[in-house]
């Protein structure tokens, strides 16, 4: 349209009409006389708006995706926390099952030897107490514990109580170099003294220099006077090496202890000694030696040998 006087007048007229319609629409409210025209316009221009909305929809989808991504992230985080809790629970259950096995084994050992025991848990190691091999247990004087009581677990001799507090006690382990215990050999009853050597096998000095011993022989505690510090019959270990006697009055052997001193958890303190010496009855049963499998030897017979004839001859003799 050309910019003329008539076009300007037309523009002014249209603007005036627009303002008039707006004023009438506002004053009319819900009963506005132009409401029908508005609906008609919506009908005409609605599809155009929908098309434009679909044109910008990827942006809305992106925003929704970010929001949904956050929700998914939260759900994943929740699942990860649940999995972690489940793993922790399973780990705890595994540890509990291990502790139940240890307790069951210890009770069987105590029952076999008729030892009255007080169960305890290892709660500390003795690094702070020097270079000795010691552990701290969560039982003390309030639980009836006293100095110089024997400590064992399901495998055998752990050590002896050296210090007692109200609720905790210190145990000197059997592999400590300052630890010595009297021993008795299984079956032969040969006596000796076992001394700890740290992470090496126990050194046992047998009183009989001519004692017949061999690798695999087993030892138990001999016991002390009035059962302190050691009660009799507690499994100690088995011989892994024998030194030549060399004509000495004593003989040295080396014993691998049954107890794993680096993985102690549940232990028992013997608060009541057995009425009778169990001797070597507490030792576990030795596994039976495998029986030899009979061997069948098949000898090939020469094809030319008249086996059938021989059988016929035998029948003829009958």
PDB file of C-alpha atoms in Angstrom, residues 71-267:
ATOM      1  CA  UNK A  71      14.128 -38.395  38.323  1.00  0.00           C
ATOM      2  CA  UNK A  72      15.832 -41.415  36.781  1.00  0.00           C
ATOM      3  CA  UNK A  73      19.086 -40.370  38.410  1.00  0.00           C
ATOM      4  CA  UNK A  74      17.314 -40.209  41.758  1.00  0.00           C
ATOM      5  CA  UNK A  75      15.836 -43.647  41.192  1.00  0.00           C
ATOM      6  CA  UNK A  76      19.233 -45.034  40.230  1.00  0.00           C
ATOM      7  CA  UNK A  77      20.775 -43.435  43.306  1.00  0.00           C
ATOM      8  CA  UNK A  78      18.054 -45.007  45.455  1.00  0.00           C
ATOM      9  CA  UNK A  79      18.681 -48.415  43.877  1.00  0.00           C
ATOM     10  CA  UNK A  80      22.412 -48.045  44.403  1.00  0.00           C
ATOM     11  CA  UNK A  81      21.832 -47.220  48.065  1.00  0.00           C
ATOM     12  CA  UNK A  82      19.534 -50.216  48.406  1.00  0.00           C
ATOM     13  CA  UNK A  83      22.118 -52.471  46.756  1.00  0.00           C
ATOM     14  CA  UNK A  84      24.837 -51.145  49.043  1.00  0.00           C
ATOM     15  CA  UNK A  85      22.643 -51.782  52.071  1.00  0.00           C
ATOM     16  CA  UNK A  86      21.867 -55.283  50.806  1.00  0.00           C
ATOM     17  CA  UNK A  87      25.543 -56.028  50.259  1.00  0.00           C
ATOM     18  CA  UNK A  88      26.329 -54.756  53.740  1.00  0.00           C
ATOM     19  CA  UNK A  89      23.585 -56.969  55.141  1.00  0.00           C
ATOM     20  CA  UNK A  90      24.849 -59.970  53.214  1.00  0.00           C
ATOM     21  CA  UNK A  91      28.375 -59.241  54.384  1.00  0.00           C
ATOM     22  CA  UNK A  92      27.148 -58.992  57.933  1.00  0.00           C
ATOM     23  CA  UNK A  93      25.260 -62.256  57.545  1.00  0.00           C
ATOM     24  CA  UNK A  94      28.386 -63.945  56.181  1.00  0.00           C
ATOM     25  CA  UNK A  95      30.361 -62.718  59.171  1.00  0.00           C
ATOM     26  CA  UNK A  96      27.620 -63.837  61.527  1.00  0.00           C
ATOM     27  CA  UNK A  97      27.609 -67.277  59.936  1.00  0.00           C
ATOM     28  CA  UNK A  98      31.385 -67.446  60.380  1.00  0.00           C
ATOM     29  CA  UNK A  99      31.067 -66.452  64.023  1.00  0.00           C
ATOM     30  CA  UNK A 100      28.351 -69.046  64.561  1.00  0.00           C
ATOM     31  CA  UNK A 101      30.651 -71.711  63.107  1.00  0.00           C
ATOM     32  CA  UNK A 102      33.489 -70.573  65.366  1.00  0.00           C
ATOM     33  CA  UNK A 103      31.248 -70.610  68.410  1.00  0.00           C
ATOM     34  CA  UNK A 104      29.864 -74.031  67.529  1.00  0.00           C
ATOM     35  CA  UNK A 105      33.361 -75.443  67.042  1.00  0.00           C
ATOM     36  CA  UNK A 106      34.548 -73.944  70.333  1.00  0.00           C
ATOM     37  CA  UNK A 107      31.590 -75.372  72.233  1.00  0.00           C
ATOM     38  CA  UNK A 108      32.321 -78.818  70.778  1.00  0.00           C
ATOM     39  CA  UNK A 109      35.955 -78.560  71.879  1.00  0.00           C
ATOM     40  CA  UNK A 110      34.911 -77.399  75.347  1.00  0.00           C
ATOM     41  CA  UNK A 111      32.356 -80.188  75.570  1.00  0.00           C
ATOM     42  CA  UNK A 112      34.883 -82.839  74.534  1.00  0.00           C
ATOM     43  CA  UNK A 113      37.303 -81.685  77.233  1.00  0.00           C
ATOM     44  CA  UNK A 114      34.608 -80.884  79.818  1.00  0.00           C
ATOM     45  CA  UNK A 115      35.912 -77.332  80.136  1.00  0.00           C
ATOM     46  CA  UNK A 116      33.689 -74.667  81.646  1.00  0.00           C
ATOM     47  CA  UNK A 117      34.289 -71.618  79.449  1.00  0.00           C
ATOM     48  CA  UNK A 118      33.347 -67.965  79.229  1.00  0.00           C
ATOM     49  CA  UNK A 119      32.940 -66.807  75.651  1.00  0.00           C
ATOM     50  CA  UNK A 120      34.597 -63.564  74.561  1.00  0.00           C
ATOM     51  CA  UNK A 121      35.400 -61.583  71.452  1.00  0.00           C
ATOM     52  CA  UNK A 122      38.802 -60.290  70.405  1.00  0.00           C
ATOM     53  CA  UNK A 123      38.499 -56.505  70.272  1.00  0.00           C
ATOM     54  CA  UNK A 124      42.133 -55.412  69.958  1.00  0.00           C
ATOM     55  CA  UNK A 125      45.665 -56.508  69.218  1.00  0.00           C
ATOM     56  CA  UNK A 126      48.705 -55.820  71.330  1.00  0.00           C
ATOM     57  CA  UNK A 127      50.711 -53.440  69.136  1.00  0.00           C
ATOM     58  CA  UNK A 128      50.251 -50.683  71.699  1.00  0.00           C
ATOM     59  CA  UNK A 129      51.559 -52.945  74.451  1.00  0.00           C
ATOM     60  CA  UNK A 130      54.960 -53.567  72.903  1.00  0.00           C
ATOM     61  CA  UNK A 131      56.270 -56.184  70.523  1.00  0.00           C
ATOM     62  CA  UNK A 132      54.623 -59.117  72.291  1.00  0.00           C
ATOM     63  CA  UNK A 133      51.899 -61.224  70.698  1.00  0.00           C
ATOM     64  CA  UNK A 134      48.824 -60.288  72.697  1.00  0.00           C
ATOM     65  CA  UNK A 135      45.145 -59.575  72.123  1.00  0.00           C
ATOM     66  CA  UNK A 136      42.461 -57.844  74.152  1.00  0.00           C
ATOM     67  CA  UNK A 137      39.127 -59.553  74.767  1.00  0.00           C
ATOM     68  CA  UNK A 138      35.826 -58.035  75.878  1.00  0.00           C
ATOM     69  CA  UNK A 139      35.528 -59.961  79.155  1.00  0.00           C
ATOM     70  CA  UNK A 140      37.088 -59.206  82.515  1.00  0.00           C
ATOM     71  CA  UNK A 141      36.740 -59.450  86.287  1.00  0.00           C
ATOM     72  CA  UNK A 142      33.026 -58.648  86.103  1.00  0.00           C
ATOM     73  CA  UNK A 143      32.651 -61.824  84.017  1.00  0.00           C
ATOM     74  CA  UNK A 144      34.551 -64.004  86.484  1.00  0.00           C
ATOM     75  CA  UNK A 145      37.907 -63.916  84.706  1.00  0.00           C
ATOM     76  CA  UNK A 146      41.181 -64.072  86.613  1.00  0.00           C
ATOM     77  CA  UNK A 147      44.846 -63.955  85.774  1.00  0.00           C
ATOM     78  CA  UNK A 148      46.457 -67.176  84.492  1.00  0.00           C
ATOM     79  CA  UNK A 149      43.382 -68.740  82.940  1.00  0.00           C
ATOM     80  CA  UNK A 150      43.650 -70.867  79.782  1.00  0.00           C
ATOM     81  CA  UNK A 151      42.246 -69.396  76.575  1.00  0.00           C
ATOM     82  CA  UNK A 152      41.158 -71.606  73.684  1.00  0.00           C
ATOM     83  CA  UNK A 153      38.961 -71.653  70.599  1.00  0.00           C
ATOM     84  CA  UNK A 154      37.519 -74.353  68.393  1.00  0.00           C
ATOM     85  CA  UNK A 155      40.960 -75.201  66.987  1.00  0.00           C
ATOM     86  CA  UNK A 156      42.956 -75.453  70.197  1.00  0.00           C
ATOM     87  CA  UNK A 157      45.203 -73.484  72.531  1.00  0.00           C
ATOM     88  CA  UNK A 158      45.100 -69.695  72.063  1.00  0.00           C
ATOM     89  CA  UNK A 159      47.073 -68.541  75.121  1.00  0.00           C
ATOM     90  CA  UNK A 160      46.632 -67.470  78.722  1.00  0.00           C
ATOM     91  CA  UNK A 161      45.181 -64.451  80.506  1.00  0.00           C
ATOM     92  CA  UNK A 162      47.875 -62.102  81.820  1.00  0.00           C
ATOM     93  CA  UNK A 163      46.028 -58.907  82.798  1.00  0.00           C
ATOM     94  CA  UNK A 164      42.431 -58.531  83.938  1.00  0.00           C
ATOM     95  CA  UNK A 165      40.394 -55.327  84.022  1.00  0.00           C
ATOM     96  CA  UNK A 166      36.760 -54.864  84.994  1.00  0.00           C
ATOM     97  CA  UNK A 167      35.423 -55.519  81.494  1.00  0.00           C
ATOM     98  CA  UNK A 168      38.456 -56.445  79.362  1.00  0.00           C
ATOM     99  CA  UNK A 169      41.476 -58.720  79.639  1.00  0.00           C
ATOM    100  CA  UNK A 170      44.817 -59.188  77.922  1.00  0.00           C
ATOM    101  CA  UNK A 171      45.735 -62.593  76.520  1.00  0.00           C
ATOM    102  CA  UNK A 172      49.333 -63.632  75.831  1.00  0.00           C
ATOM    103  CA  UNK A 173      49.216 -65.755  72.686  1.00  0.00           C
ATOM    104  CA  UNK A 174      50.864 -69.168  72.494  1.00  0.00           C
ATOM    105  CA  UNK A 175      53.200 -68.062  69.702  1.00  0.00           C
ATOM    106  CA  UNK A 176      54.763 -65.287  71.799  1.00  0.00           C
ATOM    107  CA  UNK A 177      58.485 -65.875  72.552  1.00  0.00           C
ATOM    108  CA  UNK A 178      57.746 -65.419  76.285  1.00  0.00           C
ATOM    109  CA  UNK A 179      55.082 -68.118  76.202  1.00  0.00           C
ATOM    110  CA  UNK A 180      55.889 -71.634  77.431  1.00  0.00           C
ATOM    111  CA  UNK A 181      53.488 -74.506  78.002  1.00  0.00           C
ATOM    112  CA  UNK A 182      53.957 -78.124  79.019  1.00  0.00           C
ATOM    113  CA  UNK A 183      52.952 -80.616  76.332  1.00  0.00           C
ATOM    114  CA  UNK A 184      52.068 -84.294  76.052  1.00  0.00           C
ATOM    115  CA  UNK A 185      52.491 -86.374  72.895  1.00  0.00           C
ATOM    116  CA  UNK A 186      49.493 -88.236  71.586  1.00  0.00           C
ATOM    117  CA  UNK A 187      49.543 -91.970  72.418  1.00  0.00           C
ATOM    118  CA  UNK A 188      53.194 -92.100  73.564  1.00  0.00           C
ATOM    119  CA  UNK A 189      52.635 -89.542  76.378  1.00  0.00           C
ATOM    120  CA  UNK A 190      56.135 -88.119  75.867  1.00  0.00           C
ATOM    121  CA  UNK A 191      56.410 -84.816  77.738  1.00  0.00           C
ATOM    122  CA  UNK A 192      57.991 -81.572  76.659  1.00  0.00           C
ATOM    123  CA  UNK A 193      57.851 -77.799  76.754  1.00  0.00           C
ATOM    124  CA  UNK A 194      56.588 -75.717  73.855  1.00  0.00           C
ATOM    125  CA  UNK A 195      57.832 -72.144  73.333  1.00  0.00           C
ATOM    126  CA  UNK A 196      56.435 -69.578  70.929  1.00  0.00           C
ATOM    127  CA  UNK A 197      58.471 -68.275  67.998  1.00  0.00           C
ATOM    128  CA  UNK A 198      56.259 -65.596  66.533  1.00  0.00           C
ATOM    129  CA  UNK A 199      55.101 -66.474  63.046  1.00  0.00           C
ATOM    130  CA  UNK A 200      57.278 -69.602  62.976  1.00  0.00           C
ATOM    131  CA  UNK A 201      56.318 -73.068  64.311  1.00  0.00           C
ATOM    132  CA  UNK A 202      56.459 -73.638  68.069  1.00  0.00           C
ATOM    133  CA  UNK A 203      59.730 -75.041  69.360  1.00  0.00           C
ATOM    134  CA  UNK A 204      59.130 -78.088  71.573  1.00  0.00           C
ATOM    135  CA  UNK A 205      61.860 -79.580  73.718  1.00  0.00           C
ATOM    136  CA  UNK A 206      61.063 -83.193  74.534  1.00  0.00           C
ATOM    137  CA  UNK A 207      62.412 -84.429  77.865  1.00  0.00           C
ATOM    138  CA  UNK A 208      63.347 -87.788  76.362  1.00  0.00           C
ATOM    139  CA  UNK A 209      66.225 -87.375  73.891  1.00  0.00           C
ATOM    140  CA  UNK A 210      65.521 -90.837  72.451  1.00  0.00           C
ATOM    141  CA  UNK A 211      61.801 -90.339  72.009  1.00  0.00           C
ATOM    142  CA  UNK A 212      60.492 -91.798  68.782  1.00  0.00           C
ATOM    143  CA  UNK A 213      58.617 -89.014  67.036  1.00  0.00           C
ATOM    144  CA  UNK A 214      57.799 -88.261  63.433  1.00  0.00           C
ATOM    145  CA  UNK A 215      56.225 -85.602  61.298  1.00  0.00           C
ATOM    146  CA  UNK A 216      52.478 -85.456  61.811  1.00  0.00           C
ATOM    147  CA  UNK A 217      52.514 -86.529  65.473  1.00  0.00           C
ATOM    148  CA  UNK A 218      50.229 -84.363  67.620  1.00  0.00           C
ATOM    149  CA  UNK A 219      50.505 -82.697  71.003  1.00  0.00           C
ATOM    150  CA  UNK A 220      48.146 -81.432  73.723  1.00  0.00           C
ATOM    151  CA  UNK A 221      48.707 -79.383  76.860  1.00  0.00           C
ATOM    152  CA  UNK A 222      50.069 -81.329  79.818  1.00  0.00           C
ATOM    153  CA  UNK A 223      48.362 -79.110  82.371  1.00  0.00           C
ATOM    154  CA  UNK A 224      49.603 -77.115  85.348  1.00  0.00           C
ATOM    155  CA  UNK A 225      49.384 -77.492  89.090  1.00  0.00           C
ATOM    156  CA  UNK A 226      45.859 -76.611  90.151  1.00  0.00           C
ATOM    157  CA  UNK A 227      45.126 -76.085  86.429  1.00  0.00           C
ATOM    158  CA  UNK A 228      46.750 -72.654  86.315  1.00  0.00           C
ATOM    159  CA  UNK A 229      47.751 -71.295  83.947  1.00  0.00           C
ATOM    160  CA  UNK A 230      46.931 -74.336  81.791  1.00  0.00           C
ATOM    161  CA  UNK A 231      44.297 -77.008  81.920  1.00  0.00           C
ATOM    162  CA  UNK A 232      45.214 -80.412  80.426  1.00  0.00           C
ATOM    163  CA  UNK A 233      44.213 -81.860  77.087  1.00  0.00           C
ATOM    164  CA  UNK A 234      43.882 -78.720  74.952  1.00  0.00           C
ATOM    165  CA  UNK A 235      45.096 -79.381  71.379  1.00  0.00           C
ATOM    166  CA  UNK A 236      48.386 -77.578  70.628  1.00  0.00           C
ATOM    167  CA  UNK A 237      49.460 -78.643  67.130  1.00  0.00           C
ATOM    168  CA  UNK A 238      51.296 -81.241  65.077  1.00  0.00           C
ATOM    169  CA  UNK A 239      54.957 -81.847  64.384  1.00  0.00           C
ATOM    170  CA  UNK A 240      56.303 -80.487  61.101  1.00  0.00           C
ATOM    171  CA  UNK A 241      60.022 -81.069  61.670  1.00  0.00           C
ATOM    172  CA  UNK A 242      62.203 -83.246  63.911  1.00  0.00           C
ATOM    173  CA  UNK A 243      65.814 -82.429  64.779  1.00  0.00           C
ATOM    174  CA  UNK A 244      68.264 -85.334  65.044  1.00  0.00           C
ATOM    175  CA  UNK A 245      68.791 -86.360  68.653  1.00  0.00           C
ATOM    176  CA  UNK A 246      72.588 -86.399  68.429  1.00  0.00           C
ATOM    177  CA  UNK A 247      72.836 -88.196  71.749  1.00  0.00           C
ATOM    178  CA  UNK A 248      71.509 -85.214  73.730  1.00  0.00           C
ATOM    179  CA  UNK A 249      69.429 -85.681  76.831  1.00  0.00           C
ATOM    180  CA  UNK A 250      66.558 -83.768  75.197  1.00  0.00           C
ATOM    181  CA  UNK A 251      65.198 -83.618  71.678  1.00  0.00           C
ATOM    182  CA  UNK A 252      63.794 -80.669  69.744  1.00  0.00           C
ATOM    183  CA  UNK A 253      60.802 -80.816  67.430  1.00  0.00           C
ATOM    184  CA  UNK A 254      58.857 -78.061  65.711  1.00  0.00           C
ATOM    185  CA  UNK A 255      55.116 -77.889  65.890  1.00  0.00           C
ATOM    186  CA  UNK A 256      52.629 -76.057  63.694  1.00  0.00           C
ATOM    187  CA  UNK A 257      49.894 -74.755  66.025  1.00  0.00           C
ATOM    188  CA  UNK A 258      46.282 -75.517  65.217  1.00  0.00           C
ATOM    189  CA  UNK A 259      45.228 -71.950  65.962  1.00  0.00           C
ATOM    190  CA  UNK A 260      45.607 -69.176  63.389  1.00  0.00           C
ATOM    191  CA  UNK A 261      46.821 -66.343  65.626  1.00  0.00           C
ATOM    192  CA  UNK A 262      46.392 -63.679  62.947  1.00  0.00           C
ATOM    193  CA  UNK A 263      42.652 -64.279  62.525  1.00  0.00           C
ATOM    194  CA  UNK A 264      41.299 -64.690  66.036  1.00  0.00           C
ATOM    195  CA  UNK A 265      37.721 -63.634  66.666  1.00  0.00           C
ATOM    196  CA  UNK A 266      35.686 -65.764  69.091  1.00  0.00           C
ATOM    197  CA  UNK A 267      37.577 -67.333  72.004  1.00  0.00           C
TER     198      UNK A 267
END
